[in-house]
Coordinates of C-alpha atoms and ligand atoms in Angstrom, one line a residue:
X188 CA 0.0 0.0 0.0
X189 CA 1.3 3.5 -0.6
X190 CA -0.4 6.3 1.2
X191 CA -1.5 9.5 -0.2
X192 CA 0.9 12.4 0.0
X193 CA 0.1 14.3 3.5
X194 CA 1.5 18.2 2.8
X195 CA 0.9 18.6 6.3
X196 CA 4.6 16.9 6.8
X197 CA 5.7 20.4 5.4
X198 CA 5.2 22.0 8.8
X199 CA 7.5 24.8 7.7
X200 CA 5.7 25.6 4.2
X201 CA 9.3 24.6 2.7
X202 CA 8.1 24.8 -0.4
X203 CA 7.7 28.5 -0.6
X204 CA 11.3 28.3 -0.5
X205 CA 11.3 26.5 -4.1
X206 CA 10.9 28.5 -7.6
X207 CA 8.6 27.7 -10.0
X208 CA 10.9 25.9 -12.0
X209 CA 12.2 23.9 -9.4
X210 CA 8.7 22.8 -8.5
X211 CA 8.0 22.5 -11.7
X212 CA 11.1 19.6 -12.3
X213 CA 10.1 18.0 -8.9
X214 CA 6.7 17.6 -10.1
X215 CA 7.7 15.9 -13.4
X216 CA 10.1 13.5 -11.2
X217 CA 7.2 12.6 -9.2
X218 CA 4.8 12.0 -11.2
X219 CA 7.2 9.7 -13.3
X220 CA 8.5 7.7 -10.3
X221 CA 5.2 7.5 -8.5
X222 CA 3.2 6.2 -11.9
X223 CA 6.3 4.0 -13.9
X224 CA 8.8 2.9 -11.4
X225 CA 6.9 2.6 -7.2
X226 CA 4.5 -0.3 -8.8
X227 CA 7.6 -2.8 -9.8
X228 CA 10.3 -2.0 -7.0
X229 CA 8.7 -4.6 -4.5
X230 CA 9.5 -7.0 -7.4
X231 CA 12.9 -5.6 -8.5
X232 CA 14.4 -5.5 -4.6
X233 CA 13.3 -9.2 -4.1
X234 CA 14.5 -10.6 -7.3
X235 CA 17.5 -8.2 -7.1
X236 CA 17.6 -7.4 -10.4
X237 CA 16.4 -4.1 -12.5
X238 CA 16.0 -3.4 -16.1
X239 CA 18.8 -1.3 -16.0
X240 CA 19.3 -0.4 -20.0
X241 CA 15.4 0.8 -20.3
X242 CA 15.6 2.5 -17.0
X243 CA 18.7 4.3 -18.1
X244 CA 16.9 5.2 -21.2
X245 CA 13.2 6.6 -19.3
X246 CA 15.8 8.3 -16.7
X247 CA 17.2 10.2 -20.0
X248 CA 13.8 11.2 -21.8
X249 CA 12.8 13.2 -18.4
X250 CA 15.8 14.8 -18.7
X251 CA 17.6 13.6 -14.9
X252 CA 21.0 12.3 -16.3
X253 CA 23.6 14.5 -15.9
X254 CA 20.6 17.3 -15.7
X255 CA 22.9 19.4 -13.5
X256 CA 25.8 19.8 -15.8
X257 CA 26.1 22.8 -19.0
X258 CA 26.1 21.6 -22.6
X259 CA 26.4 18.2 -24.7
X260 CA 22.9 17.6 -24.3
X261 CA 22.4 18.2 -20.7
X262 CA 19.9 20.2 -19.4
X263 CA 21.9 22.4 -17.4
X264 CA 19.6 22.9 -14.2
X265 CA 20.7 24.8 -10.8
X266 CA 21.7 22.3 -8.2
X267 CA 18.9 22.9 -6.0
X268 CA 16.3 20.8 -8.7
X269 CA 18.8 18.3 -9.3
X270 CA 18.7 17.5 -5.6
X271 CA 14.7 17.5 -5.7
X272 CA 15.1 15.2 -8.4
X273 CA 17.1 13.1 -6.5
X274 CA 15.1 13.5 -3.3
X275 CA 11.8 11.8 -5.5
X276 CA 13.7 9.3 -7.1
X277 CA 15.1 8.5 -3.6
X278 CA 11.5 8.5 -2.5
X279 CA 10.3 5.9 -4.3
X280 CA 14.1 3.6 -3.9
X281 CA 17.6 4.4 -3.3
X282 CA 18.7 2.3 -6.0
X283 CA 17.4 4.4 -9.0
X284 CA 18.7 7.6 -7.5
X285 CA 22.0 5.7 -7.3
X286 CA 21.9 4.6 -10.8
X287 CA 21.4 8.5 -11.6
X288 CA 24.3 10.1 -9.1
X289 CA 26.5 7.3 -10.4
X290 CA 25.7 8.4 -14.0
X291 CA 25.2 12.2 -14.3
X292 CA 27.7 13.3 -11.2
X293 CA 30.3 10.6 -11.4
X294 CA 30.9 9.5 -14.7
X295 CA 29.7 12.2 -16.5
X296 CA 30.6 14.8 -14.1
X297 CA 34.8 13.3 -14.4
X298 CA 34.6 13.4 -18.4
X299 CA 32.5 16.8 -18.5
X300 CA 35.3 18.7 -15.7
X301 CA 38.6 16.1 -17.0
X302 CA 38.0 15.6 -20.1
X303 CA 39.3 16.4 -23.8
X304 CA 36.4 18.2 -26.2
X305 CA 36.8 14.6 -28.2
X306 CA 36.2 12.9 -24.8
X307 CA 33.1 15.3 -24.1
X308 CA 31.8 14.9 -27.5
X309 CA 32.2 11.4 -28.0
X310 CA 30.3 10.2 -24.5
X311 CA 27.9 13.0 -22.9
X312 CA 25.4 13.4 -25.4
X313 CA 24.7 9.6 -25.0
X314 CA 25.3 9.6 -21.8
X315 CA 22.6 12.0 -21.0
X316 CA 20.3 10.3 -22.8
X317 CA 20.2 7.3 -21.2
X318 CA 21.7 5.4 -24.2
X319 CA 25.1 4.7 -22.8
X320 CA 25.6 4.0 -19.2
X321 CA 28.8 5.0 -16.9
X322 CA 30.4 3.8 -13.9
X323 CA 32.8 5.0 -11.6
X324 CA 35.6 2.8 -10.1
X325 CA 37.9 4.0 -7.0
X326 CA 37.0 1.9 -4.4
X327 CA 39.1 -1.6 -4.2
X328 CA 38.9 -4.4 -2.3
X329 CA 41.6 -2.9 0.6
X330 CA 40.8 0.8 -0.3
X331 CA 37.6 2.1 0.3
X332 CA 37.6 5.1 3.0
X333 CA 41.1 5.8 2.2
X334 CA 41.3 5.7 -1.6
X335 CA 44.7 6.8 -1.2
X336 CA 45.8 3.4 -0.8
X337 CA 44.7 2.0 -4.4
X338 CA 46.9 -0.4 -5.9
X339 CA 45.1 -0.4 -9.2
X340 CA 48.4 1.0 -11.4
X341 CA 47.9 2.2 -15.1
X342 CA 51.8 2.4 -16.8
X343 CA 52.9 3.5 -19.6
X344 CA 54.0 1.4 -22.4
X345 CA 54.9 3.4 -26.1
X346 CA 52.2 5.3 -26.5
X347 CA 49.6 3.3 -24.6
X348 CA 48.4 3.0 -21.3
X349 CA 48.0 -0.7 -19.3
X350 CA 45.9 -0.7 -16.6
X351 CA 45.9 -3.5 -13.9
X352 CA 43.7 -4.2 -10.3
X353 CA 40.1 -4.7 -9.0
X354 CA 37.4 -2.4 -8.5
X355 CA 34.8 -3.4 -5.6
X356 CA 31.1 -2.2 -5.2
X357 CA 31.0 -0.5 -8.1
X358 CA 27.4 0.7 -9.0
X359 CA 26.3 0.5 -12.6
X360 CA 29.4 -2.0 -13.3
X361 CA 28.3 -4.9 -15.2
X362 CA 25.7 -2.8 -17.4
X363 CA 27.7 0.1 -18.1
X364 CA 29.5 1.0 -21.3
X365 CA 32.0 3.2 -20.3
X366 CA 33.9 3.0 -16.9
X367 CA 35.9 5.6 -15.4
X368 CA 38.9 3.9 -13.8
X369 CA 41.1 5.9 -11.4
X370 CA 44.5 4.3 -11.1
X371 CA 48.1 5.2 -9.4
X372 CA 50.8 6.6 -12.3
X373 CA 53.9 7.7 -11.9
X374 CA 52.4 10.8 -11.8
X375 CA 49.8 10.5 -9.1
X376 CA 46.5 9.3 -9.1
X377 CA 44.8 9.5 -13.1
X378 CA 41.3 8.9 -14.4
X379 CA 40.9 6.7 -17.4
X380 CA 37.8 5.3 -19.9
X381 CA 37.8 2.0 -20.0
X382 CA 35.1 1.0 -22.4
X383 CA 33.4 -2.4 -21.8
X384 CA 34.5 -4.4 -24.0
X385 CA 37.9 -3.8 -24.5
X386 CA 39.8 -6.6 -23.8
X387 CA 41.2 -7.8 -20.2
X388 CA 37.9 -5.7 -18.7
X389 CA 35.1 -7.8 -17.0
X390 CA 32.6 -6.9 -14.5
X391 CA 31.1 -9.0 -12.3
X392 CA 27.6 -8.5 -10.5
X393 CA 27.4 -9.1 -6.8
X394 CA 25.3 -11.0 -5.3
X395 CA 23.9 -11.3 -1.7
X396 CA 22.7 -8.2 -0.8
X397 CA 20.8 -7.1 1.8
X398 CA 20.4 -3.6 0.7
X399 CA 20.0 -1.9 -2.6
X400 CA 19.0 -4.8 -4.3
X401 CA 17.3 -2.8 -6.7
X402 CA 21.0 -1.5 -7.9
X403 CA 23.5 -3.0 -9.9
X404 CA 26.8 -3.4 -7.8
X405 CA 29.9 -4.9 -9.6
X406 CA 33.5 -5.8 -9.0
X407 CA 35.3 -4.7 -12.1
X408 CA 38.9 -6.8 -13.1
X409 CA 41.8 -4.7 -15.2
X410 CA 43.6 -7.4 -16.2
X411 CA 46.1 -5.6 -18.8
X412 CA 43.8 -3.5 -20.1
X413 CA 45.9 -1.6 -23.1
X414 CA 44.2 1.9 -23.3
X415 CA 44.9 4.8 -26.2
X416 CA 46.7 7.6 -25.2
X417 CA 43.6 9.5 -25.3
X418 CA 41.7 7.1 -22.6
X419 CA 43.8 9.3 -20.1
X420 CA 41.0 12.1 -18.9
X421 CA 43.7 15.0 -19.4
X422 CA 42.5 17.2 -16.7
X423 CA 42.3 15.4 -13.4
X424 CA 45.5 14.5 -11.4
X425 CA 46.2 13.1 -8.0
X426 CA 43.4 12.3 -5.4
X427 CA 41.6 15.9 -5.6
X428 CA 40.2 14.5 -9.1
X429 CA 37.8 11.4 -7.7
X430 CA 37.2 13.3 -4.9
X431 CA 35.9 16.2 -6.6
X432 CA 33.2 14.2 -8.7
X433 CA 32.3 12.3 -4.6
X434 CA 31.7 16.5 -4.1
X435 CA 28.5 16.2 -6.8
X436 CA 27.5 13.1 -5.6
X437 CA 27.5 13.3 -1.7
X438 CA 25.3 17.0 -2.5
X439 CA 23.1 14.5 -4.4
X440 CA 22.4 12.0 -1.0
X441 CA 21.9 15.3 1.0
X442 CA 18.3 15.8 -1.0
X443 CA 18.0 12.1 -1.8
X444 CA 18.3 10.6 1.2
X445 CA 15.2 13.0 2.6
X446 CA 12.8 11.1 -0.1
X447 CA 13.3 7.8 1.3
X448 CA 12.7 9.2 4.6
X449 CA 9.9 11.2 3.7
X450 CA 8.2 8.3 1.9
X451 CA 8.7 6.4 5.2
X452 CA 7.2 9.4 7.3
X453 CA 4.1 9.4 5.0
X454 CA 3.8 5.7 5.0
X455 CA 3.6 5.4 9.0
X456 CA 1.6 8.6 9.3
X457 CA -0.8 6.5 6.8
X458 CA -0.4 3.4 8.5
X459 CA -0.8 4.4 12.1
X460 CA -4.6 6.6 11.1
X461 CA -5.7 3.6 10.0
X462 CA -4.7 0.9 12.5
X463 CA -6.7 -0.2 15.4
X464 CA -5.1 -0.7 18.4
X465 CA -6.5 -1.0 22.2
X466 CA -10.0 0.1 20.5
X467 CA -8.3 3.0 19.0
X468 CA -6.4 4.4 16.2
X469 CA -2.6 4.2 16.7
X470 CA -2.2 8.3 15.8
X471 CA -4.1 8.8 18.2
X472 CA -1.9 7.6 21.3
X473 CA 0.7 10.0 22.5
X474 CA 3.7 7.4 22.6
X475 CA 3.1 7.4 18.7
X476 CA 2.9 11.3 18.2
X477 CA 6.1 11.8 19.9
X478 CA 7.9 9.8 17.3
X479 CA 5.8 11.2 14.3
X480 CA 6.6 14.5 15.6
X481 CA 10.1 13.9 16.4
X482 CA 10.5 12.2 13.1
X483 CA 8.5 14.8 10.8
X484 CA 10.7 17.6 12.6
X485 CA 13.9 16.0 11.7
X486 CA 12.6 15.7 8.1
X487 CA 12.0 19.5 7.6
X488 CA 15.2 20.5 9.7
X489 CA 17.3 18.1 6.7
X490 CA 15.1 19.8 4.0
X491 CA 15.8 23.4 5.4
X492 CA 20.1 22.2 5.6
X493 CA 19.8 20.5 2.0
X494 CA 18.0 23.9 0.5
X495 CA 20.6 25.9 2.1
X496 CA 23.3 23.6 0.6
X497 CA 21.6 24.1 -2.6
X498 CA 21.4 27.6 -2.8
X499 CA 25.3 28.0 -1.6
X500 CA 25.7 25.5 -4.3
X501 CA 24.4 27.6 -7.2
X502 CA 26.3 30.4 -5.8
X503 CA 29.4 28.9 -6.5
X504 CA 30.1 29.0 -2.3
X505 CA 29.7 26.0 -1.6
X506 CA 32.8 24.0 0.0
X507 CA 33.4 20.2 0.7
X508 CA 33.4 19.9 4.4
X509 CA 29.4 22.0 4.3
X510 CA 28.6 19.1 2.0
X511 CA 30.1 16.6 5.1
X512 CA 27.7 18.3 7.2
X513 CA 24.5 17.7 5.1
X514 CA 25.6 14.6 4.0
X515 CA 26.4 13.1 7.5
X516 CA 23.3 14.6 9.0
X517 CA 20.7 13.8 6.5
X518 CA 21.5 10.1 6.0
X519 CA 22.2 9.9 9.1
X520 CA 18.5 11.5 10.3
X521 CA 16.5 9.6 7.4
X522 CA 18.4 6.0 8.9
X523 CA 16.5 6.7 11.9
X524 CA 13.2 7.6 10.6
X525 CA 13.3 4.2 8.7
X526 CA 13.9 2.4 11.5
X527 CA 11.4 4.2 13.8
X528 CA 8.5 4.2 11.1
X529 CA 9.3 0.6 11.0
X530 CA 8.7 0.4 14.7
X531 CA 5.0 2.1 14.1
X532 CA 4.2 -0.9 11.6
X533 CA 5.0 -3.6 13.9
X534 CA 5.5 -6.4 12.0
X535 CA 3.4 -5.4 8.6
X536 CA 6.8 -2.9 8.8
X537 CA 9.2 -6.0 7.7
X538 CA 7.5 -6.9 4.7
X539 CA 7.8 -5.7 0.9
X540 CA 3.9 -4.9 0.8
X541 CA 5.2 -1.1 2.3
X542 CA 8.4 0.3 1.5
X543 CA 9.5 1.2 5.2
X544 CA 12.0 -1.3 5.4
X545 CA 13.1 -1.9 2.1
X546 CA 14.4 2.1 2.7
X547 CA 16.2 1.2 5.9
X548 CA 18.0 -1.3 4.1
X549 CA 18.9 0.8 1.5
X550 CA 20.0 3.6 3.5
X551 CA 22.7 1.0 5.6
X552 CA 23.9 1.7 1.8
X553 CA 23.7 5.2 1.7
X554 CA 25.1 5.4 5.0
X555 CA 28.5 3.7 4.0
X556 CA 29.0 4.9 0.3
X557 CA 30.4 8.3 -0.9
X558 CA 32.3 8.5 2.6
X559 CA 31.2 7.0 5.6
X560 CA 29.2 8.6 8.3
X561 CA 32.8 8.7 10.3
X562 CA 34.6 9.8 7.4
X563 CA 32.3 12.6 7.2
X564 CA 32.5 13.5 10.8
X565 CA 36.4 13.0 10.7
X566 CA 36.3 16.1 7.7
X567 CA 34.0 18.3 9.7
X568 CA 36.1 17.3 12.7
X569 CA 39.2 18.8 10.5
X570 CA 37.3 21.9 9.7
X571 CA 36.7 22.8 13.2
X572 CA 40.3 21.7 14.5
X573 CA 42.2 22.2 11.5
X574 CA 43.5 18.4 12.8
X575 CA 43.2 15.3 10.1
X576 CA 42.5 12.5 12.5
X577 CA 42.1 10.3 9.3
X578 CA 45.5 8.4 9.8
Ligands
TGC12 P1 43.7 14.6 1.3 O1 45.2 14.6 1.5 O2 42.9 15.3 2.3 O3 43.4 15.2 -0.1 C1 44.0 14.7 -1.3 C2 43.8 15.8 -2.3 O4 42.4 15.9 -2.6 C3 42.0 17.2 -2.3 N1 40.6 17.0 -1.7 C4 39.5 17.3 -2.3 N2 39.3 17.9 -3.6 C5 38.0 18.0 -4.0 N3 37.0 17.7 -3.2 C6 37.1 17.2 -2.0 N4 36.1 16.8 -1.2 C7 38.5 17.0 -1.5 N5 39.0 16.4 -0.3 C8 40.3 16.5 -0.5 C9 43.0 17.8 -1.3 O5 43.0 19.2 -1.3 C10 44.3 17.2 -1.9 O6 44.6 17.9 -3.1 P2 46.1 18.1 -3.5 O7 46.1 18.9 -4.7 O8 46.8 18.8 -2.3 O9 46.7 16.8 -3.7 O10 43.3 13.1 1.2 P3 43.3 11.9 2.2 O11 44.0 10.8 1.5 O12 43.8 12.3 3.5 O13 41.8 11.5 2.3 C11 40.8 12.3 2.8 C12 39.4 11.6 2.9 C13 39.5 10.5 3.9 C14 38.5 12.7 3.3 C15 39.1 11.1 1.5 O14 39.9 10.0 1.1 C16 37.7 10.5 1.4 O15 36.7 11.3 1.2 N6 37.4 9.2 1.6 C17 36.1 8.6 1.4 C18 36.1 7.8 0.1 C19 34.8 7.9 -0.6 O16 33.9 8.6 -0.3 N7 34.6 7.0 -1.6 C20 33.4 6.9 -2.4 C21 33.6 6.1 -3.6 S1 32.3 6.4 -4.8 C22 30.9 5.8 -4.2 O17 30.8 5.4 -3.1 C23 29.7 5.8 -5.1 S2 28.3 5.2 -4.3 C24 27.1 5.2 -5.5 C25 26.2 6.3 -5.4 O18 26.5 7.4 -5.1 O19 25.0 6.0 -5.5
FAD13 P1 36.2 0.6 5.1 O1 36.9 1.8 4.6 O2 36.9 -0.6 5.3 O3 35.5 1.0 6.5 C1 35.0 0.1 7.5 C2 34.6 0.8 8.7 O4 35.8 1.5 9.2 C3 33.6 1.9 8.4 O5 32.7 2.0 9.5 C4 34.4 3.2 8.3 O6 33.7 4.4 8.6 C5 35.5 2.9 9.4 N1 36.6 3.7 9.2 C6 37.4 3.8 8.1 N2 38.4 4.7 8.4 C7 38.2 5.1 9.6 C8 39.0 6.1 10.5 N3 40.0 6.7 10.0 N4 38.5 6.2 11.7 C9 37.5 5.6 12.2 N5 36.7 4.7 11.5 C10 37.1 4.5 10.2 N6 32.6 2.8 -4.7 C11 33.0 3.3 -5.9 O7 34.1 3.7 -6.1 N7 32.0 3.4 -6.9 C12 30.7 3.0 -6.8 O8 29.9 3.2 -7.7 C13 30.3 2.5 -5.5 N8 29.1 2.1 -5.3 C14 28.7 1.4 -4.1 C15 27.5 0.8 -4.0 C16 27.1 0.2 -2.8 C17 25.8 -0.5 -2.7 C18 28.1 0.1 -1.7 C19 27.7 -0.5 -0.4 C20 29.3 0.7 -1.9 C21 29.7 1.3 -3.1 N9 31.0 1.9 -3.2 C22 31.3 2.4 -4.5 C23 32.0 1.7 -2.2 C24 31.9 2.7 -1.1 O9 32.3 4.0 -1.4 C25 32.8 2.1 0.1 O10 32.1 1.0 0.6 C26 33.0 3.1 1.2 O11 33.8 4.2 0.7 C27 33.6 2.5 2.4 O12 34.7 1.7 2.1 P2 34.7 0.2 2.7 O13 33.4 -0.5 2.4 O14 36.0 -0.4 2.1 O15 34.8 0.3 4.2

């Protein structure tokens, strides 16, 4: 069952905060997700398996992929609606909103800021249309908070590159057509384009999860992969390159990770008017309004930090440890609210029939990609102390 939308969760009148444009994209986000993609992701999250080519290609017609970003067929939106068009993919699953931060701030974000005009030209146009799909490859096997520690090496040999390691958990992997590898040179970390098929690539989906099953995660093998001179993404080098597309992305999960809360919020607000319990409805005991309160407050202090974000954003103010804050505090928030709606279903709240617990799943996910809650609190920590207490 999904319930109605209640506005009255917007005790704030957020929205007056919004443009006409931006309500505008959010509407036609919505009422895409809500109609085409809510009625099959009870299916998708238990067979753990999407239709990730047309989805790719419906995500492109509305315009979503890479919709933040200027030129090459990108729509070239502030940042504010590409985080409310995050926030309602996010509502109706984490997974597709992955599948579009992975695309439009990752992949296409690293060729459209590092990349040649033939680089550009040849894969953003598709790429925002859904027709070819990117990944985005730093994490490893022993290097995942600390990407500094990669062991994947690309080395020069003539004119060519080779490239040689493992990629782990990389969303998108096994469907994608281009992938953007970031391996250790001799001249610090570099970005490269590995397309699919070229040979000594493979990507392997993995299987097993407990969260974001609706996603496709992959562990991608360079086993002597000879690249072009031109693979090389000319503008990126050393860590600051990866981590400056995770910039995009984490703003992204600040909005997105609101949705799935918010869909949880509505949900038990739904859930708990309607059941009997003691000869009464479940609203109507106090126990329960303290948590829909607590919860429903949370929600619009997140939206309030994730507009402000925004709007610093499309300034050009915005800086990376103020996207720590929102990112750490808004996935962390909506992880609770999952959990607590879950609490108001009892145990109608651990099936696939509402979505409360499929989200809380999913945001375990969200809580550990694009920087861990700790790693996020260890780069505020740094921006208050000017100590790194990473190592
Ligand atoms: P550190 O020495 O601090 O920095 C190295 C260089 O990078 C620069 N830099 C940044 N540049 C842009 N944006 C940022 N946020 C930056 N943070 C640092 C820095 O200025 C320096 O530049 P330069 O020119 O002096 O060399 O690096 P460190 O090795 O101490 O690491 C710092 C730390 C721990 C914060 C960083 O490694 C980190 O963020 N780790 C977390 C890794 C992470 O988030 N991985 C995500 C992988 S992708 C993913 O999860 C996709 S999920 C799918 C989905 O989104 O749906
Ligand atoms: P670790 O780094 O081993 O961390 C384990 C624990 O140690 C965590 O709690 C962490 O916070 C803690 N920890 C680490 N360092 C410190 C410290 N200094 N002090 C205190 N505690 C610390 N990566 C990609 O590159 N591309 C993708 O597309 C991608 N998609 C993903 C999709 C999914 C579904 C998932 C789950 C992950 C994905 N990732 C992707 C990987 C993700 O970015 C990493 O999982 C994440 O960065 C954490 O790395 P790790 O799993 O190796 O954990």
């Amino acid at each position: 069952m999904k319930s109605s939308p209640l506005p009255s969760i917007d005790l704030l009148a957020l929205d007056g905060l919004l443009t006409d444009e931006e309500k505008e994209i959010r509407r036609t986000v919505r009422t895409m997700g809500e109609r085409e993609l809510r009625p099959h992701l009870a299916e998708w999250f238990e067979r753990g398996a999407i239709p990730a080519r047309d989805l790719a290609r419906r995500l492109g017609e509305i315009g979503v992929l890479g919709m933040h970003l200027e030129g090459y067929g990108c729509a070239g939106t502030n940042a504010v609606s590409y985080g409310l068009a995050c926030l309602e993919l996010e509502a109706v699953d984490s997974g597709l909103r992955s599948l579009v931060s992975v695309q439009g701030s990752l992949a296409m974000y690293a060729i459209r800021a590092y990349g040649s005009e033939e680089q550009k030209q040849q894969w953003l146009p598709g790429m925002a249309a859904g027709e070819k799909i990117g990944c985005f490859g730093l994490t490893e096997p022993d290097a995942g908070s600390d990407p500094a520690a990669m062991r994947t090496t690309g080395k020069r040999d003539g004119p060519d590159w080779v490239l040689n390691g493992t990629k782990m958990w990389i969303t998108n992997g096994s469907v994608a057509d281009i992938a953007v590898v970031w391996a250790r040179t001799d001249d610090g970390v570099r970005g490269f384009l590995v397309p699919s098929g070229t040979p000594g690539f493979s990507a392997t989906e993995i299987k097993g999860k407990l969260s974001l099953r609706a996603s496709v995660t992959s562990e991608l093998v360079l086993d002597d992969v000879r690249l072009p001179a031109d693979a090389m993404l000319p503008e990126a080098q050393g860590l600051s390159g990866p981590l400056g597309c995770l910039n995009e992305a984490r703003f992204g999960i600040v909005f997105g990770a609101l949705g799935a809360a918010r869909d949880c919020l509505e949900t038990a607000i739904a859930y708990a008017g309607e059941r009997m319990v003691f000869d009464r409805a479940l609203s109507s005991y106090q126990l329960t309004q303290q948590k829909l309160v607590d919860m429903a407050l949370e929600l619009d202090k997140g939206m309030l930090l994730a507009l402000h974000l925004g709007r610093l954003k499309d300034a050009g103010r915005l800086r990376p440890e103020q996207v720590s804050v929102g990112k750490l505090n808004n996935v962390r928030e909506a992880i609770d609210i999952a959990r607590q709606c879950r609490t108001v279903l009892g145990a109608s709240g651990i099936t696939l029939e509402y979505p409360v617990m499929r989200h809380a799943n999913n945001l375990e996910s969200v809580l550990t990609y694009e920087g861990t809650s700790e790693v996020h609190t260890l780069i505020v920590g740094k921006a208050i102390t000017s100590e790194a207490a990473f190592r």
